[in-house]
JSON list of C-alpha atoms and ligand atoms in Angstrom, two decimals:
[
{"chain": "A", "resi": 1, "resn": "MET", "atom": "CA", "xyz": [-51.96, -216.93, -64.29]},
{"chain": "A", "resi": 2, "resn": "SER", "atom": "CA", "xyz": [-54.35, -214.64, -62.44]},
{"chain": "A", "resi": 3, "resn": "PRO", "atom": "CA", "xyz": [-56.32, -212.32, -64.71]},
{"chain": "A", "resi": 4, "resn": "VAL", "atom": "CA", "xyz": [-54.68, -208.99, -65.54]},
{"chain": "A", "resi": 5, "resn": "ASN", "atom": "CA", "xyz": [-56.53, -205.93, -64.21]},
{"chain": "A", "resi": 6, "resn": "ILE", "atom": "CA", "xyz": [-57.32, -203.74, -67.21]},
{"chain": "A", "resi": 7, "resn": "GLY", "atom": "CA", "xyz": [-58.33, -200.09, -67.33]},
{"chain": "A", "resi": 8, "resn": "VAL", "atom": "CA", "xyz": [-59.82, -198.77, -70.57]},
{"chain": "A", "resi": 9, "resn": "LEU", "atom": "CA", "xyz": [-59.82, -195.15, -71.76]},
{"chain": "A", "resi": 10, "resn": "ILE", "atom": "CA", "xyz": [-62.47, -194.15, -74.31]},
{"chain": "A", "resi": 11, "resn": "SER", "atom": "CA", "xyz": [-63.93, -191.06, -75.97]},
{"chain": "A", "resi": 12, "resn": "GLY", "atom": "CA", "xyz": [-66.61, -192.49, -78.24]},
{"chain": "A", "resi": 13, "resn": "GLY", "atom": "CA", "xyz": [-68.80, -195.41, -79.30]},
{"chain": "A", "resi": 14, "resn": "GLY", "atom": "CA", "xyz": [-66.60, -198.02, -77.64]},
{"chain": "A", "resi": 15, "resn": "THR", "atom": "CA", "xyz": [-66.68, -200.75, -80.29]},
{"chain": "A", "resi": 16, "resn": "ASN", "atom": "CA", "xyz": [-63.04, -201.54, -79.45]},
{"chain": "A", "resi": 17, "resn": "LEU", "atom": "CA", "xyz": [-64.03, -201.70, -75.77]},
{"chain": "A", "resi": 18, "resn": "GLN", "atom": "CA", "xyz": [-66.86, -204.05, -76.72]},
{"chain": "A", "resi": 19, "resn": "SER", "atom": "CA", "xyz": [-64.42, -206.35, -78.53]},
{"chain": "A", "resi": 20, "resn": "LEU", "atom": "CA", "xyz": [-62.34, -206.53, -75.34]},
{"chain": "A", "resi": 21, "resn": "ILE", "atom": "CA", "xyz": [-65.42, -207.27, -73.24]},
{"chain": "A", "resi": 22, "resn": "ASP", "atom": "CA", "xyz": [-66.40, -210.04, -75.67]},
{"chain": "A", "resi": 23, "resn": "GLY", "atom": "CA", "xyz": [-62.84, -211.40, -75.74]},
{"chain": "A", "resi": 24, "resn": "ILE", "atom": "CA", "xyz": [-62.83, -211.66, -71.94]},
{"chain": "A", "resi": 25, "resn": "LYS", "atom": "CA", "xyz": [-66.29, -213.24, -71.84]},
{"chain": "A", "resi": 26, "resn": "SER", "atom": "CA", "xyz": [-65.22, -215.87, -74.38]},
{"chain": "A", "resi": 27, "resn": "ASN", "atom": "CA", "xyz": [-62.15, -216.63, -72.21]},
{"chain": "A", "resi": 28, "resn": "LYS", "atom": "CA", "xyz": [-59.74, -215.59, -75.00]},
{"chain": "A", "resi": 29, "resn": "ILE", "atom": "CA", "xyz": [-58.36, -212.78, -72.85]},
{"chain": "A", "resi": 30, "resn": "ASN", "atom": "CA", "xyz": [-57.09, -213.62, -69.35]},
{"chain": "A", "resi": 31, "resn": "GLY", "atom": "CA", "xyz": [-58.05, -210.25, -67.96]},
{"chain": "A", "resi": 32, "resn": "GLN", "atom": "CA", "xyz": [-60.76, -208.31, -66.20]},
{"chain": "A", "resi": 33, "resn": "ILE", "atom": "CA", "xyz": [-61.77, -204.74, -66.95]},
{"chain": "A", "resi": 34, "resn": "LYS", "atom": "CA", "xyz": [-61.75, -202.92, -63.60]},
{"chain": "A", "resi": 35, "resn": "ALA", "atom": "CA", "xyz": [-62.66, -199.45, -64.90]},
{"chain": "A", "resi": 36, "resn": "VAL", "atom": "CA", "xyz": [-63.68, -197.62, -68.05]},
{"chain": "A", "resi": 37, "resn": "ILE", "atom": "CA", "xyz": [-62.91, -193.91, -68.07]},
{"chain": "A", "resi": 38, "resn": "SER", "atom": "CA", "xyz": [-64.37, -191.64, -70.74]},
{"chain": "A", "resi": 39, "resn": "SER", "atom": "CA", "xyz": [-63.26, -188.14, -71.63]},
{"chain": "A", "resi": 40, "resn": "LYS", "atom": "CA", "xyz": [-66.73, -187.56, -73.16]},
{"chain": "A", "resi": 41, "resn": "LYS", "atom": "CA", "xyz": [-69.86, -187.50, -70.98]},
{"chain": "A", "resi": 42, "resn": "ASN", "atom": "CA", "xyz": [-72.18, -189.14, -73.52]},
{"chain": "A", "resi": 43, "resn": "ALA", "atom": "CA", "xyz": [-69.76, -191.69, -74.92]},
{"chain": "A", "resi": 44, "resn": "TYR", "atom": "CA", "xyz": [-71.77, -194.81, -75.74]},
{"chain": "A", "resi": 45, "resn": "GLY", "atom": "CA", "xyz": [-68.81, -196.79, -74.47]},
{"chain": "A", "resi": 46, "resn": "LEU", "atom": "CA", "xyz": [-69.95, -195.88, -70.92]},
{"chain": "A", "resi": 47, "resn": "GLU", "atom": "CA", "xyz": [-73.29, -197.53, -71.73]},
{"chain": "A", "resi": 48, "resn": "ARG", "atom": "CA", "xyz": [-71.43, -200.63, -72.87]},
{"chain": "A", "resi": 49, "resn": "ALA", "atom": "CA", "xyz": [-69.54, -200.69, -69.57]},
{"chain": "A", "resi": 50, "resn": "LYS", "atom": "CA", "xyz": [-72.76, -200.32, -67.58]},
{"chain": "A", "resi": 51, "resn": "ASN", "atom": "CA", "xyz": [-74.46, -203.10, -69.59]},
{"chain": "A", "resi": 52, "resn": "ASN", "atom": "CA", "xyz": [-71.58, -205.38, -68.63]},
{"chain": "A", "resi": 53, "resn": "ASP", "atom": "CA", "xyz": [-71.40, -204.44, -64.93]},
{"chain": "A", "resi": 54, "resn": "ILE", "atom": "CA", "xyz": [-68.12, -202.62, -65.41]},
{"chain": "A", "resi": 55, "resn": "GLU", "atom": "CA", "xyz": [-67.54, -199.46, -63.40]},
{"chain": "A", "resi": 56, "resn": "GLY", "atom": "CA", "xyz": [-67.56, -196.44, -65.70]},
{"chain": "A", "resi": 57, "resn": "PHE", "atom": "CA", "xyz": [-66.31, -192.92, -65.03]},
{"chain": "A", "resi": 58, "resn": "TYR", "atom": "CA", "xyz": [-66.67, -189.67, -66.91]},
{"chain": "A", "resi": 59, "resn": "VAL", "atom": "CA", "xyz": [-63.72, -187.36, -66.18]},
{"chain": "A", "resi": 60, "resn": "ASP", "atom": "CA", "xyz": [-64.33, -183.85, -67.44]},
{"chain": "A", "resi": 61, "resn": "SER", "atom": "CA", "xyz": [-61.00, -182.37, -68.46]},
{"chain": "A", "resi": 62, "resn": "ARG", "atom": "CA", "xyz": [-62.47, -178.85, -68.15]},
{"chain": "A", "resi": 63, "resn": "LYS", "atom": "CA", "xyz": [-62.65, -179.28, -64.38]},
{"chain": "A", "resi": 64, "resn": "PHE", "atom": "CA", "xyz": [-58.84, -179.47, -64.09]},
{"chain": "A", "resi": 65, "resn": "ASN", "atom": "CA", "xyz": [-56.25, -176.72, -64.24]},
{"chain": "A", "resi": 66, "resn": "ASP", "atom": "CA", "xyz": [-54.23, -178.49, -66.87]},
{"chain": "A", "resi": 67, "resn": "ASN", "atom": "CA", "xyz": [-53.58, -181.79, -68.62]},
{"chain": "A", "resi": 68, "resn": "ILE", "atom": "CA", "xyz": [-51.25, -182.93, -65.85]},
{"chain": "A", "resi": 69, "resn": "ASP", "atom": "CA", "xyz": [-53.98, -182.68, -63.20]},
{"chain": "A", "resi": 70, "resn": "PHE", "atom": "CA", "xyz": [-56.51, -184.26, -65.56]},
{"chain": "A", "resi": 71, "resn": "ASN", "atom": "CA", "xyz": [-54.21, -187.25, -66.04]},
{"chain": "A", "resi": 72, "resn": "ARG", "atom": "CA", "xyz": [-53.54, -187.40, -62.29]},
{"chain": "A", "resi": 73, "resn": "LYS", "atom": "CA", "xyz": [-57.28, -187.98, -61.77]},
{"chain": "A", "resi": 74, "resn": "ILE", "atom": "CA", "xyz": [-57.18, -190.84, -64.28]},
{"chain": "A", "resi": 75, "resn": "LEU", "atom": "CA", "xyz": [-54.08, -192.27, -62.61]},
{"chain": "A", "resi": 76, "resn": "LYS", "atom": "CA", "xyz": [-55.77, -192.07, -59.20]},
{"chain": "A", "resi": 77, "resn": "ILE", "atom": "CA", "xyz": [-58.81, -194.03, -60.38]},
{"chain": "A", "resi": 78, "resn": "PHE", "atom": "CA", "xyz": [-56.70, -196.69, -62.08]},
{"chain": "A", "resi": 79, "resn": "LYS", "atom": "CA", "xyz": [-54.41, -197.08, -59.06]},
{"chain": "A", "resi": 80, "resn": "GLU", "atom": "CA", "xyz": [-57.42, -197.42, -56.75]},
{"chain": "A", "resi": 81, "resn": "LYS", "atom": "CA", "xyz": [-58.65, -200.23, -59.02]},
{"chain": "A", "resi": 82, "resn": "ASN", "atom": "CA", "xyz": [-55.20, -201.87, -59.13]},
{"chain": "A", "resi": 83, "resn": "VAL", "atom": "CA", "xyz": [-55.11, -201.53, -62.91]},
{"chain": "A", "resi": 84, "resn": "GLU", "atom": "CA", "xyz": [-52.02, -203.23, -64.40]},
{"chain": "A", "resi": 85, "resn": "LEU", "atom": "CA", "xyz": [-52.67, -202.60, -68.11]},
{"chain": "A", "resi": 86, "resn": "ILE", "atom": "CA", "xyz": [-54.25, -199.51, -69.72]},
{"chain": "A", "resi": 87, "resn": "VAL", "atom": "CA", "xyz": [-55.92, -199.84, -73.12]},
{"chain": "A", "resi": 88, "resn": "LEU", "atom": "CA", "xyz": [-56.63, -196.71, -75.20]},
{"chain": "A", "resi": 89, "resn": "ALA", "atom": "CA", "xyz": [-59.75, -197.67, -77.17]},
{"chain": "A", "resi": 90, "resn": "GLY", "atom": "CA", "xyz": [-60.73, -194.73, -79.34]},
{"chain": "A", "resi": 91, "resn": "TYR", "atom": "CA", "xyz": [-59.33, -192.27, -76.78]},
{"chain": "A", "resi": 92, "resn": "LEU", "atom": "CA", "xyz": [-58.75, -188.72, -77.98]},
{"chain": "A", "resi": 93, "resn": "LYS", "atom": "CA", "xyz": [-56.89, -186.99, -75.12]},
{"chain": "A", "resi": 94, "resn": "ILE", "atom": "CA", "xyz": [-53.12, -186.60, -74.68]},
{"chain": "A", "resi": 95, "resn": "LEU", "atom": "CA", "xyz": [-51.49, -188.74, -72.01]},
{"chain": "A", "resi": 96, "resn": "SER", "atom": "CA", "xyz": [-49.22, -186.96, -69.55]},
{"chain": "A", "resi": 97, "resn": "LYS", "atom": "CA", "xyz": [-45.55, -187.89, -69.30]},
{"chain": "A", "resi": 98, "resn": "GLU", "atom": "CA", "xyz": [-46.22, -188.83, -65.68]},
{"chain": "A", "resi": 99, "resn": "LEU", "atom": "CA", "xyz": [-48.92, -191.34, -66.59]},
{"chain": "A", "resi": 100, "resn": "VAL", "atom": "CA", "xyz": [-46.85, -192.83, -69.44]},
{"chain": "A", "resi": 101, "resn": "LYS", "atom": "CA", "xyz": [-43.86, -193.19, -67.07]},
{"chain": "A", "resi": 102, "resn": "GLU", "atom": "CA", "xyz": [-46.00, -194.84, -64.38]},
{"chain": "A", "resi": 103, "resn": "TYR", "atom": "CA", "xyz": [-47.35, -197.35, -66.92]},
{"chain": "A", "resi": 104, "resn": "LYS", "atom": "CA", "xyz": [-44.25, -197.76, -69.14]},
{"chain": "A", "resi": 105, "resn": "ASP", "atom": "CA", "xyz": [-44.81, -200.61, -71.62]},
{"chain": "A", "resi": 106, "resn": "LYS", "atom": "CA", "xyz": [-48.22, -201.13, -69.99]},
{"chain": "A", "resi": 107, "resn": "ILE", "atom": "CA", "xyz": [-50.36, -198.90, -72.22]},
{"chain": "A", "resi": 108, "resn": "ILE", "atom": "CA", "xyz": [-51.72, -200.35, -75.46]},
{"chain": "A", "resi": 109, "resn": "ASN", "atom": "CA", "xyz": [-53.20, -198.13, -78.18]},
{"chain": "A", "resi": 110, "resn": "ILE", "atom": "CA", "xyz": [-55.12, -198.98, -81.35]},
{"chain": "A", "resi": 111, "resn": "HIS", "atom": "CA", "xyz": [-54.69, -196.75, -84.40]},
{"chain": "A", "resi": 112, "resn": "PRO", "atom": "CA", "xyz": [-56.67, -197.05, -87.68]},
{"chain": "A", "resi": 113, "resn": "SER", "atom": "CA", "xyz": [-53.71, -196.96, -90.10]},
{"chain": "A", "resi": 114, "resn": "LEU", "atom": "CA", "xyz": [-50.42, -198.71, -90.80]},
{"chain": "A", "resi": 115, "resn": "ILE", "atom": "CA", "xyz": [-48.10, -196.67, -88.58]},
{"chain": "A", "resi": 116, "resn": "PRO", "atom": "CA", "xyz": [-45.86, -194.75, -89.39]},
{"chain": "A", "resi": 117, "resn": "SER", "atom": "CA", "xyz": [-48.24, -193.70, -92.17]},
{"chain": "A", "resi": 118, "resn": "PHE", "atom": "CA", "xyz": [-51.21, -191.42, -91.46]},
{"chain": "A", "resi": 119, "resn": "CYS", "atom": "CA", "xyz": [-50.61, -191.06, -87.74]},
{"chain": "A", "resi": 120, "resn": "GLY", "atom": "CA", "xyz": [-49.52, -188.47, -85.22]},
{"chain": "A", "resi": 121, "resn": "LYS", "atom": "CA", "xyz": [-51.08, -185.16, -84.27]},
{"chain": "A", "resi": 122, "resn": "GLY", "atom": "CA", "xyz": [-54.46, -184.56, -85.89]},
{"chain": "A", "resi": 123, "resn": "PHE", "atom": "CA", "xyz": [-54.76, -188.08, -87.35]},
{"chain": "A", "resi": 124, "resn": "TYR", "atom": "CA", "xyz": [-57.75, -189.67, -85.62]},
{"chain": "A", "resi": 125, "resn": "GLY", "atom": "CA", "xyz": [-61.11, -191.19, -86.53]},
{"chain": "A", "resi": 126, "resn": "GLN", "atom": "CA", "xyz": [-62.36, -190.44, -90.05]},
{"chain": "A", "resi": 127, "resn": "ARG", "atom": "CA", "xyz": [-59.54, -187.94, -90.71]},
{"chain": "A", "resi": 128, "resn": "VAL", "atom": "CA", "xyz": [-57.18, -190.90, -91.02]},
{"chain": "A", "resi": 129, "resn": "HIS", "atom": "CA", "xyz": [-59.27, -192.59, -93.71]},
{"chain": "A", "resi": 130, "resn": "GLN", "atom": "CA", "xyz": [-59.81, -189.33, -95.58]},
{"chain": "A", "resi": 131, "resn": "ALA", "atom": "CA", "xyz": [-56.01, -188.83, -95.71]},
{"chain": "A", "resi": 132, "resn": "VAL", "atom": "CA", "xyz": [-55.61, -192.42, -96.95]},
{"chain": "A", "resi": 133, "resn": "LEU", "atom": "CA", "xyz": [-58.10, -191.83, -99.79]},
{"chain": "A", "resi": 134, "resn": "ASP", "atom": "CA", "xyz": [-56.61, -188.43, -100.64]},
{"chain": "A", "resi": 135, "resn": "TYR", "atom": "CA", "xyz": [-53.11, -189.86, -100.87]},
{"chain": "A", "resi": 136, "resn": "GLY", "atom": "CA", "xyz": [-54.18, -192.75, -103.09]},
{"chain": "A", "resi": 137, "resn": "VAL", "atom": "CA", "xyz": [-52.42, -195.59, -101.23]},
{"chain": "A", "resi": 138, "resn": "LYS", "atom": "CA", "xyz": [-53.44, -199.11, -102.23]},
{"chain": "A", "resi": 139, "resn": "LEU", "atom": "CA", "xyz": [-53.17, -200.59, -98.75]},
{"chain": "A", "resi": 140, "resn": "THR", "atom": "CA", "xyz": [-54.15, -199.33, -95.31]},
{"chain": "A", "resi": 141, "resn": "GLY", "atom": "CA", "xyz": [-54.96, -201.11, -92.08]},
{"chain": "A", "resi": 142, "resn": "ALA", "atom": "CA", "xyz": [-54.69, -200.99, -88.32]},
{"chain": "A", "resi": 143, "resn": "THR", "atom": "CA", "xyz": [-51.84, -200.93, -85.80]},
{"chain": "A", "resi": 144, "resn": "VAL", "atom": "CA", "xyz": [-51.71, -201.88, -82.15]},
{"chain": "A", "resi": 145, "resn": "HIS", "atom": "CA", "xyz": [-48.75, -200.38, -80.33]},
{"chain": "A", "resi": 146, "resn": "PHE", "atom": "CA", "xyz": [-47.47, -199.49, -76.90]},
{"chain": "A", "resi": 147, "resn": "ALA", "atom": "CA", "xyz": [-48.09, -195.85, -76.06]},
{"chain": "A", "resi": 148, "resn": "ASP", "atom": "CA", "xyz": [-45.07, -193.73, -75.24]},
{"chain": "A", "resi": 149, "resn": "GLU", "atom": "CA", "xyz": [-44.66, -190.00, -74.71]},
{"chain": "A", "resi": 150, "resn": "GLY", "atom": "CA", "xyz": [-45.23, -189.27, -78.38]},
{"chain": "A", "resi": 151, "resn": "THR", "atom": "CA", "xyz": [-48.41, -189.55, -80.47]},
{"chain": "A", "resi": 152, "resn": "ASP", "atom": "CA", "xyz": [-48.68, -192.98, -82.13]},
{"chain": "A", "resi": 153, "resn": "THR", "atom": "CA", "xyz": [-44.89, -193.45, -81.81]},
{"chain": "A", "resi": 154, "resn": "GLY", "atom": "CA", "xyz": [-44.56, -196.38, -79.40]},
{"chain": "A", "resi": 155, "resn": "GLN", "atom": "CA", "xyz": [-43.30, -199.86, -80.27]},
{"chain": "A", "resi": 156, "resn": "ILE", "atom": "CA", "xyz": [-45.54, -201.72, -82.71]},
{"chain": "A", "resi": 157, "resn": "ILE", "atom": "CA", "xyz": [-47.15, -204.92, -81.41]},
{"chain": "A", "resi": 158, "resn": "LEU", "atom": "CA", "xyz": [-49.38, -206.07, -84.31]},
{"chain": "A", "resi": 159, "resn": "GLN", "atom": "CA", "xyz": [-50.50, -204.76, -87.70]},
{"chain": "A", "resi": 160, "resn": "GLU", "atom": "CA", "xyz": [-52.96, -206.00, -90.31]},
{"chain": "A", "resi": 161, "resn": "ALA", "atom": "CA", "xyz": [-53.63, -204.55, -93.78]},
{"chain": "A", "resi": 162, "resn": "VAL", "atom": "CA", "xyz": [-56.63, -204.19, -96.05]},
{"chain": "A", "resi": 163, "resn": "LYS", "atom": "CA", "xyz": [-56.81, -203.15, -99.71]},
{"chain": "A", "resi": 164, "resn": "VAL", "atom": "CA", "xyz": [-58.14, -199.71, -100.60]},
{"chain": "A", "resi": 165, "resn": "TYR", "atom": "CA", "xyz": [-60.69, -200.00, -103.44]},
{"chain": "A", "resi": 166, "resn": "GLU", "atom": "CA", "xyz": [-61.34, -197.33, -106.05]},
{"chain": "A", "resi": 167, "resn": "ASN", "atom": "CA", "xyz": [-64.97, -196.96, -104.94]},
{"chain": "A", "resi": 168, "resn": "ASP", "atom": "CA", "xyz": [-64.09, -196.77, -101.26]},
{"chain": "A", "resi": 169, "resn": "THR", "atom": "CA", "xyz": [-65.50, -193.91, -99.21]},
{"chain": "A", "resi": 170, "resn": "VAL", "atom": "CA", "xyz": [-64.35, -192.80, -95.76]},
{"chain": "A", "resi": 171, "resn": "GLU", "atom": "CA", "xyz": [-67.28, -194.74, -94.33]},
{"chain": "A", "resi": 172, "resn": "THR", "atom": "CA", "xyz": [-66.64, -198.02, -96.18]},
{"chain": "A", "resi": 173, "resn": "LEU", "atom": "CA", "xyz": [-62.93, -197.86, -95.39]},
{"chain": "A", "resi": 174, "resn": "GLN", "atom": "CA", "xyz": [-63.53, -197.03, -91.71]},
{"chain": "A", "resi": 175, "resn": "LYS", "atom": "CA", "xyz": [-65.94, -199.97, -91.41]},
{"chain": "A", "resi": 176, "resn": "ARG", "atom": "CA", "xyz": [-63.43, -202.42, -92.92]},
{"chain": "A", "resi": 177, "resn": "VAL", "atom": "CA", "xyz": [-60.51, -201.12, -90.83]},
{"chain": "A", "resi": 178, "resn": "LEU", "atom": "CA", "xyz": [-62.59, -201.11, -87.63]},
{"chain": "A", "resi": 179, "resn": "GLN", "atom": "CA", "xyz": [-63.15, -204.84, -88.00]},
{"chain": "A", "resi": 180, "resn": "LEU", "atom": "CA", "xyz": [-59.36, -205.29, -88.18]},
{"chain": "A", "resi": 181, "resn": "GLU", "atom": "CA", "xyz": [-58.91, -203.07, -85.12]},
{"chain": "A", "resi": 182, "resn": "HIS", "atom": "CA", "xyz": [-61.18, -205.25, -83.06]},
{"chain": "A", "resi": 183, "resn": "GLU", "atom": "CA", "xyz": [-59.31, -208.41, -84.11]},
{"chain": "A", "resi": 184, "resn": "ILE", "atom": "CA", "xyz": [-55.76, -207.18, -83.52]},
{"chain": "A", "resi": 185, "resn": "LEU", "atom": "CA", "xyz": [-56.55, -205.24, -80.36]},
{"chain": "A", "resi": 186, "resn": "CYS", "atom": "CA", "xyz": [-58.01, -208.36, -78.78]},
{"chain": "A", "resi": 187, "resn": "LYS", "atom": "CA", "xyz": [-55.08, -210.46, -79.98]},
{"chain": "A", "resi": 188, "resn": "ALA", "atom": "CA", "xyz": [-52.55, -207.98, -78.57]},
{"chain": "A", "resi": 189, "resn": "VAL", "atom": "CA", "xyz": [-54.30, -207.79, -75.17]},
{"chain": "A", "resi": 190, "resn": "GLU", "atom": "CA", "xyz": [-54.60, -211.59, -75.14]},
{"chain": "A", "resi": 191, "resn": "LEU", "atom": "CA", "xyz": [-50.84, -211.91, -75.76]},
{"chain": "A", "resi": 192, "resn": "TYR", "atom": "CA", "xyz": [-50.07, -209.28, -73.14]},
{"chain": "A", "resi": 193, "resn": "CYS", "atom": "CA", "xyz": [-52.20, -211.05, -70.53]},
{"chain": "A", "resi": 194, "resn": "GLU", "atom": "CA", "xyz": [-50.34, -214.29, -71.31]},
{"chain": "A", "resi": 195, "resn": "GLY", "atom": "CA", "xyz": [-47.02, -212.50, -70.74]},
{"chain": "A", "resi": 196, "resn": "ARG", "atom": "CA", "xyz": [-46.00, -213.15, -74.36]},
{"chain": "A", "resi": 197, "resn": "LEU", "atom": "CA", "xyz": [-44.98, -209.61, -75.41]},
{"chain": "A", "resi": 198, "resn": "GLU", "atom": "CA", "xyz": [-41.29, -208.80, -74.94]},
{"chain": "A", "resi": 199, "resn": "VAL", "atom": "CA", "xyz": [-40.16, -205.23, -75.60]},
{"chain": "A", "resi": 200, "resn": "LYS", "atom": "CA", "xyz": [-36.55, -204.77, -76.69]},
{"chain": "A", "resi": 201, "resn": "GLY", "atom": "CA", "xyz": [-35.71, -201.24, -77.82]},
{"chain": "A", "resi": 202, "resn": "ARG", "atom": "CA", "xyz": [-37.97, -200.40, -80.80]},
{"chain": "A", "resi": 203, "resn": "LYS", "atom": "CA", "xyz": [-39.02, -204.02, -81.26]},
{"chain": "A", "resi": 204, "resn": "VAL", "atom": "CA", "xyz": [-41.78, -206.14, -79.71]},
{"chain": "A", "resi": 205, "resn": "LYS", "atom": "CA", "xyz": [-41.13, -209.88, -79.79]},
{"chain": "A", "resi": 206, "resn": "ILE", "atom": "CA", "xyz": [-44.08, -212.27, -79.50]},
{"chain": "A", "resi": 207, "resn": "LEU", "atom": "CA", "xyz": [-42.97, -215.19, -77.35]},
{"chain": "A", "resi": 208, "resn": "GLU", "atom": "CA", "xyz": [-44.19, -218.75, -77.99]},
{"chain": "A", "resi": 209, "resn": "GLY", "atom": "CA", "xyz": [-47.25, -219.76, -75.97]},
{"chain": "B", "resi": 301, "resn": "LIG", "atom": "C1", "xyz": [-62.40, -195.46, -84.46]},
{"chain": "B", "resi": 301, "resn": "LIG", "atom": "O1", "xyz": [-62.33, -194.56, -85.54]},
{"chain": "B", "resi": 301, "resn": "LIG", "atom": "C2", "xyz": [-61.13, -196.20, -84.32]},
{"chain": "B", "resi": 301, "resn": "LIG", "atom": "O2", "xyz": [-60.46, -196.22, -85.55]},
{"chain": "B", "resi": 301, "resn": "LIG", "atom": "C3", "xyz": [-60.30, -195.41, -83.39]},
{"chain": "B", "resi": 301, "resn": "LIG", "atom": "O3", "xyz": [-61.22, -194.73, -82.55]},
{"chain": "B", "resi": 301, "resn": "LIG", "atom": "C4", "xyz": [-62.48, -194.63, -83.21]},
{"chain": "B", "resi": 301, "resn": "LIG", "atom": "C5", "xyz": [-63.62, -195.05, -82.34]},
{"chain": "B", "resi": 301, "resn": "LIG", "atom": "O4", "xyz": [-63.44, -196.34, -81.92]},
{"chain": "B", "resi": 301, "resn": "LIG", "atom": "N1", "xyz": [-59.42, -196.29, -82.63]},
{"chain": "B", "resi": 301, "resn": "LIG", "atom": "P1", "xyz": [-64.48, -197.00, -80.87]},
{"chain": "B", "resi": 301, "resn": "LIG", "atom": "O5", "xyz": [-65.64, -197.52, -81.67]},
{"chain": "B", "resi": 301, "resn": "LIG", "atom": "O6", "xyz": [-64.91, -195.90, -79.93]},
{"chain": "B", "resi": 301, "resn": "LIG", "atom": "O7", "xyz": [-63.72, -198.08, -80.19]}
]
């Protein structure tokens, strides 16, 4: 199979992006990252793209009349690069209905909790882990899912759990969950690029390799 053209959306440090880059370089992922678009000018993820000869773009949402036009700019870049799969890797902006429709079942998101817990509007980054600690759950983890028009509501592809320890802080928990994110995001993209993810209603079936 020819490599899948991947477009990555970021807003921060880009460690999830880096795990994808490494997965491609180690031939685990049959894909090639054609563009990295950041919603933040100084996102270190853009540096990671540059260091790996991947074209990076900063798209300033303030330069657009509304979220629809902002997303149209993103769509234009991805279409020009023949992107077939979009990966949201620590991306903090809302996708437009138009973009989600154009890439139905072709947008993968990583979230640092076991969806449907601790997700949705306002649950991102360290806020997720703080809510986990405040609630007192004994397990948390990471979820990779297809993005739909909601926030963290698309069909779940993979999940992995970690224990929450009494002496955990937001930082220690985030570090442990981030490692999981890298693993399952790469696995999900690997499966996608092998054509092994079948979406049926709310369910995602992983087909035999
Ligand atoms: C992390 O908190 C991760 O849980 C979430 O986005 C944040 C930044 O990730 N997905 P990254 O290092 O920019 O990939």
